[in-house]
CSV table of C-alpha atoms in Angstrom, one decimal:
chain,number,residue,atom,x,y,z
A,1,MET,CA,112.5,105.9,78.6
A,2,SER,CA,113.2,103.7,75.7
A,3,ASP,CA,112.5,105.3,72.1
A,4,THR,CA,111.3,101.8,71.0
A,5,LEU,CA,108.1,102.3,72.9
A,6,ILE,CA,104.9,102.6,70.8
A,7,ARG,CA,102.8,105.6,71.1
A,8,THR,CA,98.8,105.6,70.5
A,9,PRO,CA,97.3,108.3,68.5
A,10,LEU,CA,96.5,110.0,71.6
A,11,TYR,CA,100.1,110.3,72.9
A,12,ASP,CA,100.3,114.2,72.2
A,13,GLU,CA,96.9,114.5,74.1
A,14,HIS,CA,98.3,112.9,77.1
A,15,VAL,CA,101.4,114.9,77.1
A,16,ALA,CA,99.4,118.1,76.7
A,17,LEU,CA,97.3,117.4,79.7
A,18,GLY,CA,100.4,116.8,81.8
A,19,ALA,CA,100.1,113.2,82.2
A,20,ARG,CA,102.8,111.0,83.7
A,21,MET,CA,103.8,108.5,81.0
A,22,VAL,CA,105.0,105.0,81.7
A,23,ASP,CA,106.0,101.9,79.8
A,24,PHE,CA,103.0,99.6,79.8
A,25,ALA,CA,103.2,96.4,77.6
A,26,GLY,CA,105.5,98.2,75.5
A,27,PHE,CA,103.5,101.2,74.9
A,28,GLU,CA,104.3,104.8,76.3
A,29,MET,CA,100.9,105.3,78.3
A,30,PRO,CA,99.5,107.7,80.7
A,31,VAL,CA,99.4,106.4,84.4
A,32,GLN,CA,97.9,109.5,85.9
A,33,TYR,CA,97.0,113.1,84.8
A,34,GLY,CA,96.3,114.8,88.2
A,35,GLY,CA,96.1,112.0,90.6
A,36,ILE,CA,94.9,108.4,90.8
A,37,LEU,CA,92.4,109.0,93.7
A,38,GLU,CA,90.9,111.9,91.9
A,39,GLU,CA,90.4,110.2,88.7
A,40,HIS,CA,89.2,106.9,90.3
A,41,LEU,CA,86.5,109.0,92.0
A,42,ALA,CA,85.8,111.0,89.0
A,43,THR,CA,84.9,107.6,87.2
A,44,ARG,CA,82.8,106.4,90.3
A,45,GLU,CA,80.9,109.7,90.5
A,46,SER,CA,80.8,111.3,87.0
A,47,VAL,CA,82.6,110.2,83.7
A,48,GLY,CA,86.1,109.1,83.1
A,49,ILE,CA,87.6,108.6,79.8
A,50,PHE,CA,90.4,106.2,79.1
A,51,ASP,CA,92.9,105.8,76.2
A,52,VAL,CA,92.8,102.0,75.5
A,53,SER,CA,94.0,102.1,72.0
A,54,HIS,CA,97.0,99.8,73.0
A,55,MET,CA,94.6,96.9,73.3
A,56,ALA,CA,94.6,94.6,70.4
A,57,GLU,CA,91.9,94.2,68.0
A,58,PHE,CA,91.3,91.3,65.5
A,59,ARG,CA,88.7,90.8,62.9
A,60,ILE,CA,87.8,87.3,62.2
A,61,SER,CA,85.6,86.5,59.2
A,62,GLY,CA,84.7,84.1,56.7
A,63,GLU,CA,82.4,81.0,56.2
A,64,GLY,CA,84.2,79.2,58.9
A,65,ALA,CA,84.6,81.8,61.4
A,66,PHE,CA,81.9,80.8,63.9
A,67,ASP,CA,83.0,77.2,64.0
A,68,PHE,CA,86.7,78.3,64.4
A,69,LEU,CA,86.1,80.5,67.3
A,70,ASN,CA,83.6,77.9,68.9
A,71,THR,CA,86.6,75.7,68.9
A,72,MET,CA,89.1,78.2,70.0
A,73,LEU,CA,87.3,80.0,72.8
A,74,SER,CA,85.9,78.7,76.0
A,75,ASN,CA,82.7,80.4,76.1
A,76,GLU,CA,79.5,79.5,74.3
A,77,VAL,CA,79.9,81.5,71.0
A,78,ASN,CA,76.3,80.4,69.8
A,79,LYS,CA,75.2,83.0,72.5
A,80,ILE,CA,76.5,85.7,70.4
A,81,VAL,CA,75.0,84.7,67.1
A,82,ASP,CA,72.7,87.8,67.3
A,83,ILE,CA,74.1,90.7,65.4
A,84,GLY,CA,75.7,93.2,68.1
A,85,ALA,CA,76.1,90.7,70.9
A,86,ALA,CA,79.4,90.4,72.8
A,87,GLN,CA,80.8,88.0,75.3
A,88,TYR,CA,83.8,87.6,77.8
A,89,THR,CA,85.8,84.4,77.0
A,90,LEU,CA,89.0,82.7,77.5
A,91,LEU,CA,91.7,81.4,75.0
A,92,LEU,CA,93.1,78.2,76.4
A,93,ASN,CA,95.9,75.9,75.4
A,94,ASP,CA,95.5,72.0,75.3
A,95,ALA,CA,96.4,71.9,79.0
A,96,GLY,CA,93.5,74.0,79.8
A,97,CYS,CA,95.8,77.0,80.8
A,98,ILE,CA,94.9,80.7,80.1
A,99,ILE,CA,96.6,82.1,77.0
A,100,ASP,CA,94.4,85.3,77.5
A,101,ASP,CA,91.1,86.6,78.3
A,102,LEU,CA,89.2,88.7,75.8
A,103,ILE,CA,85.9,90.0,74.6
A,104,VAL,CA,84.4,88.7,71.4
A,105,TYR,CA,81.9,91.0,69.5
A,106,ASN,CA,79.7,89.9,66.6
A,107,THR,CA,79.5,93.1,64.6
A,108,GLY,CA,77.2,91.3,62.0
A,109,LEU,CA,79.9,91.7,59.4
A,110,GLU,CA,82.4,89.7,61.2
A,111,PHE,CA,83.7,88.8,64.8
A,112,LEU,CA,85.8,91.3,66.5
A,113,ILE,CA,88.2,90.3,69.3
A,114,ILE,CA,89.7,92.7,71.7
A,115,SER,CA,92.5,91.3,73.7
A,116,ASN,CA,95.2,92.4,76.1
A,117,ALA,CA,98.0,94.7,74.6
A,118,SER,CA,100.6,92.4,76.1
A,119,ASN,CA,99.4,89.6,74.4
A,120,ARG,CA,98.5,90.6,70.9
A,121,PHE,CA,101.2,88.6,69.1
A,122,GLN,CA,100.7,85.5,71.1
A,123,ASP,CA,97.0,85.5,70.7
A,124,TRP,CA,97.4,86.2,66.9
A,125,ASN,CA,99.9,83.5,66.6
A,126,TRP,CA,97.9,80.8,68.4
A,127,LEU,CA,94.7,81.7,66.3
A,128,TYR,CA,96.4,81.9,63.1
A,129,GLU,CA,98.3,78.7,63.4
A,130,HIS,CA,94.8,76.9,64.0
A,131,LYS,CA,92.9,78.8,61.6
A,132,PRO,CA,91.2,76.8,58.6
A,133,ASP,CA,91.4,78.1,55.1
A,134,ASN,CA,87.8,79.4,55.1
A,135,VAL,CA,88.6,81.8,57.8
A,136,GLU,CA,90.2,85.3,57.4
A,137,MET,CA,91.9,87.2,60.3
A,138,PHE,CA,93.0,90.9,60.2
A,139,ASP,CA,95.0,92.5,62.8
A,140,GLU,CA,93.2,96.0,63.2
A,141,THR,CA,95.1,97.2,66.2
A,142,ASP,CA,97.2,99.8,64.4
A,143,ARG,CA,94.5,101.2,62.4
A,144,THR,CA,92.2,101.9,65.3
A,145,GLY,CA,91.9,103.9,68.4
A,146,LEU,CA,89.7,102.9,71.5
A,147,ILE,CA,88.6,105.1,74.0
A,148,ALA,CA,86.5,103.8,77.2
A,149,VAL,CA,83.8,106.3,78.5
A,150,GLN,CA,82.9,105.0,81.9
A,151,GLY,CA,80.8,106.3,84.8
A,152,PRO,CA,77.3,107.2,86.0
A,153,LYS,CA,76.9,110.2,83.6
A,154,ALA,CA,78.6,108.6,80.6
A,155,LEU,CA,75.4,107.9,78.7
A,156,GLY,CA,74.3,111.5,79.2
A,157,VAL,CA,77.4,112.8,77.7
A,158,LEU,CA,77.3,110.4,74.7
A,159,LYS,CA,73.7,111.3,74.1
A,160,GLN,CA,74.9,114.9,73.6
A,161,ILE,CA,77.6,113.8,71.2
A,162,PHE,CA,75.6,111.2,69.3
A,163,GLY,CA,72.3,113.3,69.2
A,164,PRO,CA,69.1,113.1,71.1
A,165,SER,CA,67.7,110.1,69.1
A,166,TRP,CA,70.6,107.9,70.0
A,167,GLU,CA,70.1,105.0,72.2
A,168,PRO,CA,72.9,103.1,73.8
A,169,PRO,CA,73.3,99.7,72.9
A,170,HIS,CA,72.2,97.0,75.4
A,171,ARG,CA,74.8,95.8,77.9
A,172,PHE,CA,77.4,93.7,76.3
A,173,HIS,CA,76.2,94.7,72.9
A,174,ILE,CA,77.9,96.6,70.2
A,175,GLU,CA,76.4,98.9,67.6
A,176,PRO,CA,77.6,101.4,64.9
A,177,ALA,CA,77.1,105.2,65.3
A,178,THR,CA,77.9,108.3,63.6
A,179,ILE,CA,79.2,111.5,65.1
A,180,ASP,CA,77.9,114.8,63.2
A,181,GLY,CA,77.5,112.5,60.2
A,182,LYS,CA,81.4,112.4,59.7
A,183,ILE,CA,82.9,110.2,62.2
A,184,ASP,CA,82.0,106.4,62.2
A,185,VAL,CA,82.4,104.4,65.4
A,186,LEU,CA,81.5,101.2,66.9
A,187,VAL,CA,79.9,101.7,70.3
A,188,ALA,CA,80.3,98.8,72.9
A,189,ARG,CA,78.5,98.8,76.0
A,190,THR,CA,81.4,97.1,77.8
A,191,GLY,CA,84.1,98.3,80.0
A,192,TYR,CA,86.4,97.4,82.9
A,193,THR,CA,85.4,99.7,85.8
A,194,GLY,CA,82.2,98.4,87.1
A,195,GLU,CA,80.4,101.6,86.0
A,196,ASP,CA,77.9,102.0,83.1
A,197,GLY,CA,79.4,103.1,80.1
A,198,VAL,CA,80.8,102.3,76.7
A,199,GLU,CA,84.1,101.6,74.7
A,200,ILE,CA,84.4,103.3,71.5
A,201,ILE,CA,86.2,102.0,68.5
A,202,VAL,CA,87.2,104.6,66.0
A,203,HIS,CA,89.7,105.0,63.2
A,204,LYS,CA,93.0,106.1,64.4
A,205,ASP,CA,92.7,109.5,62.2
A,206,ASP,CA,89.5,110.5,64.1
A,207,VAL,CA,90.3,109.4,67.8
A,208,VAL,CA,92.0,112.9,68.5
A,209,ALA,CA,88.8,114.7,67.6
A,210,LEU,CA,86.7,112.3,69.6
A,211,TRP,CA,88.9,112.6,72.8
A,212,ARG,CA,88.6,116.4,72.6
A,213,MET,CA,84.9,116.2,72.0
A,214,LEU,CA,84.7,114.1,75.1
A,215,LEU,CA,86.8,116.2,77.3
A,216,SER,CA,84.7,119.4,76.3
A,217,PHE,CA,82.3,118.3,78.8
A,218,PRO,CA,82.8,119.5,82.2
A,219,GLU,CA,81.7,116.3,83.8
A,220,VAL,CA,84.4,114.3,81.8
A,221,SER,CA,88.0,113.8,83.2
A,222,PRO,CA,91.0,111.8,81.6
A,223,VAL,CA,91.9,108.8,83.5
A,224,GLY,CA,95.3,106.8,83.5
A,225,LEU,CA,96.2,103.3,84.0
A,226,GLY,CA,96.7,103.8,87.7
A,227,ALA,CA,93.1,104.4,88.3
A,228,ARG,CA,92.0,101.9,85.7
A,229,ASP,CA,93.9,99.4,87.9
A,230,THR,CA,92.1,100.4,91.1
A,231,LEU,CA,88.7,100.6,89.6
A,232,ARG,CA,89.0,97.1,88.0
A,233,LEU,CA,90.4,95.6,91.2
A,234,GLU,CA,87.6,97.0,93.5
A,235,MET,CA,85.1,95.0,91.2
A,236,GLY,CA,87.2,92.1,91.3
A,237,TYR,CA,88.0,91.8,87.8
A,238,SER,CA,90.9,89.6,86.9
A,239,LEU,CA,93.8,91.2,85.0
A,240,TYR,CA,95.9,89.0,82.9
A,241,GLY,CA,99.5,88.8,84.0
A,242,SER,CA,98.5,89.5,87.7
A,243,ASP,CA,95.6,87.4,88.5
A,244,MET,CA,96.1,84.7,85.7
A,245,ASP,CA,98.5,83.7,83.1
A,246,ILE,CA,99.7,80.5,81.1
A,247,THR,CA,100.5,78.8,84.1
A,248,ARG,CA,96.8,79.0,85.7
A,249,ASP,CA,93.6,77.2,84.5
A,250,PRO,CA,90.1,78.9,84.6
A,251,ILE,CA,88.7,76.8,87.7
A,252,SER,CA,91.7,78.0,89.9
A,253,ALA,CA,91.4,81.5,88.6
A,254,GLY,CA,87.5,81.7,89.4
A,255,LEU,CA,86.7,82.0,85.7
A,256,GLY,CA,85.0,78.7,85.3
A,257,TRP,CA,81.8,80.5,84.5
A,258,ALA,CA,83.5,81.6,81.2
A,259,CYS,CA,83.9,77.9,80.4
A,260,PRO,CA,80.4,76.3,80.5
A,261,LYS,CA,80.3,72.7,81.6
A,262,SER,CA,77.7,72.2,78.8
A,263,LYS,CA,80.2,73.1,76.0
A,264,GLU,CA,82.3,70.4,74.5
A,265,GLY,CA,85.0,70.1,71.9
A,266,TYR,CA,86.9,73.3,72.5
A,267,THR,CA,90.6,73.5,73.0
A,268,GLY,CA,91.5,72.8,76.8
A,269,CYS,CA,88.0,71.4,77.4
A,270,GLU,CA,89.2,67.9,78.4
A,271,ALA,CA,91.8,69.2,80.6
A,272,LEU,CA,89.2,71.4,82.6
A,273,LYS,CA,86.8,68.4,82.8
A,274,ALA,CA,89.9,66.7,84.8
A,275,ILE,CA,90.4,69.7,86.9
A,276,ARG,CA,86.8,70.1,87.6
A,277,GLU,CA,86.5,66.4,88.8
A,278,THR,CA,89.5,66.6,91.3
A,279,GLY,CA,88.9,70.1,92.3
A,280,PRO,CA,91.9,72.6,91.8
A,281,SER,CA,94.7,72.5,94.5
A,282,VAL,CA,94.9,76.4,94.5
A,283,ARG,CA,92.3,79.0,94.1
A,284,LEU,CA,92.4,82.9,93.4
A,285,VAL,CA,91.1,84.6,96.5
A,286,HIS,CA,90.4,88.4,97.2
A,287,LEU,CA,91.7,89.5,100.3
A,288,LEU,CA,90.5,92.7,102.2
A,289,VAL,CA,93.3,94.3,104.4
A,290,GLU,CA,92.3,97.0,107.0
A,291,ASN,CA,95.6,98.1,108.1
A,292,GLY,CA,98.1,98.6,105.1
A,293,ILE,CA,98.4,98.5,101.2
A,294,PRO,CA,99.3,94.8,99.9
A,295,ARG,CA,101.2,95.0,96.7
A,296,HIS,CA,102.3,92.6,94.1
A,297,GLY,CA,104.7,90.0,95.1
A,298,TYR,CA,104.1,90.3,99.0
A,299,SER,CA,103.9,87.0,100.8
A,300,VAL,CA,100.5,85.8,102.0
A,301,LEU,CA,100.7,83.8,105.2
A,302,HIS,CA,98.5,81.4,107.3
A,303,GLU,CA,99.7,81.3,110.9
A,304,GLY,CA,103.1,82.5,109.9
A,305,LYS,CA,103.7,80.3,107.1
A,306,GLU,CA,103.9,81.4,103.5
A,307,ILE,CA,101.0,80.0,101.3
A,308,GLY,CA,101.1,82.4,98.5
A,309,THR,CA,101.8,85.7,97.1
A,310,VAL,CA,99.9,88.8,96.1
A,311,GLY,CA,99.0,89.0,92.6
A,312,SER,CA,97.1,92.2,92.3
A,313,GLY,CA,97.4,94.7,95.3
A,314,SER,CA,96.4,98.1,96.0
A,315,HIS,CA,94.5,100.8,97.9
A,316,SER,CA,90.8,100.9,97.4
A,317,PRO,CA,89.9,104.6,96.9
A,318,SER,CA,86.3,103.8,97.6
A,319,LEU,CA,86.8,101.9,100.6
A,320,GLY,CA,89.9,103.4,102.1
A,321,LYS,CA,91.2,99.9,102.7
A,322,GLY,CA,93.9,97.6,101.1
A,323,MET,CA,92.8,94.9,98.6
A,324,ALA,CA,94.7,92.0,97.1
A,325,THR,CA,94.5,88.9,95.2
A,326,ALA,CA,96.4,85.7,95.7
A,327,TYR,CA,96.5,82.1,94.7
A,328,VAL,CA,96.4,80.0,98.0
A,329,PRO,CA,95.8,76.3,98.8
A,330,ALA,CA,92.1,75.5,98.0
A,331,GLU,CA,91.4,74.8,101.8
A,332,PHE,CA,92.0,78.6,102.5
A,333,ALA,CA,89.8,79.9,99.8
A,334,GLU,CA,86.5,80.1,101.9
A,335,PRO,CA,85.1,83.6,102.3
A,336,GLY,CA,85.7,84.7,106.0
A,337,THR,CA,89.1,82.8,106.2
A,338,GLU,CA,91.7,84.9,108.2
A,339,LEU,CA,95.1,85.0,106.6
A,340,GLU,CA,98.0,87.4,106.9
A,341,ILE,CA,100.1,89.4,104.5
A,342,GLN,CA,103.7,90.5,105.1
A,343,ILE,CA,103.9,94.0,104.4
A,344,ARG,CA,107.5,94.8,104.5
A,345,LYS,CA,108.5,94.5,108.2
A,346,ARG,CA,104.8,94.2,109.5
A,347,THR,CA,102.4,91.2,109.2
A,348,VAL,CA,98.9,92.4,108.8
A,349,SER,CA,95.7,90.4,109.0
A,350,ALA,CA,93.7,89.8,105.8
A,351,THR,CA,90.2,88.4,105.3
A,352,VAL,CA,89.1,86.4,102.3
A,353,VAL,CA,86.0,87.9,100.8
A,354,LYS,CA,83.7,87.3,98.1
A,355,PRO,CA,84.4,89.6,95.2
A,356,PRO,CA,83.6,92.5,94.5
A,357,PHE,CA,85.4,94.5,97.1
A,358,LEU,CA,83.1,97.4,96.3
A,359,VAL,CA,79.4,96.2,96.5
A,360,LYS,CA,77.6,98.8,94.5
B,1,MET,CA,108.1,125.5,95.1
B,2,ASP,CA,107.0,126.3,98.6
B,3,MET,CA,110.0,126.2,100.8
B,4,PRO,CA,109.7,127.6,104.5
B,5,LYS,CA,112.9,129.1,105.8
B,6,ASP,CA,112.2,128.4,109.6
B,7,ARG,CA,113.4,125.0,109.3
B,8,LYS,CA,116.1,122.6,108.1
B,9,TYR,CA,115.9,119.9,105.4
B,10,SER,CA,117.6,116.5,104.9
B,11,ILE,CA,118.6,115.1,101.4
B,12,ASP,CA,116.1,112.5,102.0
B,13,HIS,CA,113.4,115.2,101.7
B,14,GLU,CA,112.4,115.4,105.4
B,15,TRP,CA,112.1,118.7,107.1
B,16,VAL,CA,113.0,119.4,110.7
B,17,ILE,CA,112.2,122.2,113.1
B,18,VAL,CA,114.6,122.3,116.1
B,19,GLU,CA,113.3,124.0,119.3
B,20,GLY,CA,115.6,123.4,122.3
B,21,ASP,CA,116.3,119.6,122.5
B,22,GLU,CA,113.2,118.7,120.6
B,23,ALA,CA,112.7,118.4,116.8
B,24,THR,CA,109.6,118.2,114.8
B,25,ILE,CA,109.8,116.1,111.5
B,26,GLY,CA,107.8,115.9,108.4
B,27,ILE,CA,108.2,115.5,104.6
B,28,THR,CA,108.7,118.3,102.1
B,29,GLU,CA,106.6,119.5,99.4
B,30,TYR,CA,108.8,118.0,96.7
B,31,ALA,CA,108.4,114.6,98.4
B,32,GLN,CA,104.5,114.7,98.9
B,33,ASP,CA,104.4,116.0,95.2
B,34,ALA,CA,106.6,113.0,93.8
B,35,LEU,CA,104.5,110.3,96.0
B,36,GLY,CA,101.2,111.7,94.8
B,37,GLU,CA,98.0,111.2,96.8
B,38,VAL,CA,99.0,109.8,100.2
B,39,VAL,CA,96.7,107.0,101.5
B,40,TYR,CA,98.6,105.5,104.3
B,41,VAL,CA,101.1,106.3,106.9
B,42,ASP,CA,103.1,104.1,109.2
B,43,LEU,CA,104.6,105.9,112.2
B,44,PRO,CA,106.5,104.6,115.2
B,45,ASP,CA,105.4,104.3,118.7
B,46,GLU,CA,106.2,106.9,121.2
B,47,GLY,CA,109.2,105.8,123.3
B,48,GLU,CA,110.9,104.4,120.4
B,49,SER,CA,114.5,105.6,119.8
B,50,PHE,CA,116.3,106.1,116.4
B,51,ALA,CA,119.5,107.0,115.1
B,52,VAL,CA,120.2,109.3,112.2
B,53,GLY,CA,119.5,107.5,108.9
B,54,ASP,CA,117.2,104.8,110.5
B,55,THR,CA,113.8,104.1,109.0
B,56,PHE,CA,111.2,105.5,111.3
B,57,GLY,CA,108.1,104.8,109.1
B,58,GLU,CA,106.6,104.5,105.7
B,59,VAL,CA,104.3,106.7,103.6
B,60,GLU,CA,102.1,105.2,100.7
B,61,SER,CA,100.5,106.6,97.9
B,62,VAL,CA,98.1,104.7,95.8
B,63,LYS,CA,101.0,103.6,93.5
B,64,SER,CA,104.1,103.8,95.7
B,65,VAL,CA,105.8,103.3,98.9
B,66,SER,CA,108.3,105.5,100.4
B,67,GLU,CA,110.4,104.9,103.7
B,68,LEU,CA,110.8,107.8,106.1
B,69,PHE,CA,114.7,108.4,107.5
B,70,MET,CA,115.4,109.9,110.7
B,71,PRO,CA,117.2,113.2,110.1
B,72,VAL,CA,118.3,113.3,113.8
B,73,SER,CA,118.9,110.9,116.5
B,74,GLY,CA,116.5,110.8,119.3
B,75,GLU,CA,113.5,109.3,121.1
B,76,VAL,CA,109.9,109.7,119.7
B,77,ILE,CA,107.8,111.8,122.2
B,78,ALA,CA,104.9,112.5,120.1
B,79,ILE,CA,103.4,111.3,117.0
B,80,ASN,CA,100.5,112.8,114.8
B,81,ASP,CA,97.6,110.5,115.4
B,82,SER,CA,95.5,112.5,113.0
B,83,LEU,CA,97.3,111.1,110.1
B,84,ALA,CA,95.9,107.6,110.5
B,85,ASP,CA,92.5,108.8,109.7
B,86,ALA,CA,93.4,111.8,107.4
B,87,PRO,CA,96.8,110.7,105.6
B,88,GLU,CA,95.9,113.2,102.7
B,89,THR,CA,96.7,116.0,105.4
B,90,ILE,CA,100.5,115.3,104.1
B,91,ASN,CA,99.4,116.5,100.8
B,92,ASP,CA,97.4,119.2,101.8
B,93,ASP,CA,99.7,120.8,104.4
B,94,CYS,CA,103.0,118.9,104.6
B,95,TYR,CA,104.9,121.8,106.5
B,96,GLY,CA,102.0,122.3,109.2
B,97,ASP,CA,99.2,119.9,110.1
B,98,GLY,CA,100.8,117.1,108.0
B,99,TRP,CA,103.9,117.0,110.5
B,100,MET,CA,104.7,113.4,111.6
B,101,ILE,CA,106.7,113.1,114.8
B,102,ARG,CA,108.4,114.8,117.4
B,103,VAL,CA,111.5,113.6,119.0
B,104,ARG,CA,113.8,114.4,121.8
B,105,ILE,CA,117.2,115.0,120.4
B,106,GLU,CA,119.9,112.7,122.0
B,107,ASN,CA,122.8,114.1,120.6
B,108,GLU,CA,124.2,116.6,117.9
B,109,SER,CA,124.7,113.9,115.2
B,110,GLY,CA,123.0,114.6,112.0
B,111,LEU,CA,122.2,118.2,112.9
B,112,ALA,CA,125.4,119.6,110.9
B,113,ASP,CA,124.4,117.7,107.9
B,114,LEU,CA,120.9,119.3,107.5
B,115,LEU,CA,120.5,121.9,104.7
B,116,ASP,CA,118.9,125.2,104.7
B,117,ALA,CA,116.0,126.1,102.5
B,118,GLU,CA,118.2,127.3,99.7
B,119,ALA,CA,120.6,124.5,99.8
B,120,TYR,CA,117.8,122.0,99.8
B,121,LEU,CA,116.1,123.6,96.8
B,122,ALA,CA,119.4,123.4,95.0
B,123,SER,CA,119.7,119.6,95.8
B,124,ILE,CA,116.5,118.9,94.2
B,125,ASP,CA,117.2,121.1,91.3
B,126,GLU,CA,120.2,118.9,90.3
């Protein structure tokens, strides 16, 4: 493993827990502690905690911040003018292709953007180049730790940490909180697993204490990137780099909902109008596979002819079946369409389904 | 590491119990541990024949795939059907209920290359 990999403030905790560490987006991250299945089910049934400190955080402030973000982001930023509101949104280029997907939070003091670790510098540069003088940007990534706390028992555990009077923020909202009057955090009712829970933004000097505090509850398990991937894929949540990238537009990617038709004047808007008019030539589909595990790069076939390749592919621990995403010609995108996936020497049947794979 | 002495091992991490002209084959503790939780096993059909070193199937965990290599040459006379519904048996009991196939040995090729428990253990310690 290269010694140039970045370590999050929780690195020593992961190693002490016996995690298998891998290179992920230039970070040395835990892929699993015990087993992926076990961690996946722990999150579905109890509470899983995830070190997501590798994700990038930018603070955007100043008089022009709202107008700037409204021009740069695809979703309606005016829907998060209330303090504490958050929104899933896309960063597009002029061609209407996806630079990144991210969540923007209105903390009251400023806008906070959390984006994919692998796109940190690309996003930063794109925003910074377009920034007017009355907007300030600050890259908070190296100063903060981020822990996702996800699962049906997550809020119960958090109540014990924050105190009985603590109420969780509403879904897709963020609020400050304090632990023992000492540790200041931002609690966001967001996540990437399909479970209820929060993501906690904390100063890097306090993240180890918070991690240990969470793990002191018997219902809490540490969960690695392996299960994070199976959890999000079961819910049909797209992952940058697998389900979308700079060559894809939001309409093809099934993310048109994050680019409302009623919104005008943002980067990529005109290009999207043209795509909406003609309809995209390809679409991202979700494929359920009964007999085998599809993996990234495998061929997707229709009557023996290759029509696409698997973007995300894995085993669904909740369903005990294979699941995949792929871009295929739009005529094959209808739910119920029967396709095939080439799994090494075998060709197995795959059915286009409407996401999520796991209906909760 | 658990390493039964009643059988032989291949450097590809399969174990073999030879009884007369029949051999029962599975994967080792080391192999199942390296794979992680097994979620899918692809085994051959009865009646298929394989030579030493042929791929006779695949075993998958959530994150990885591993091919299964024939440690002996022969015709498949039985497969462990229960693994289709309970692939995790390979993690739970790789030397017992997690056996994979039984073959009728066709010739002696490969048999001499199999390792005893001690030699196999040494090979994975390297």
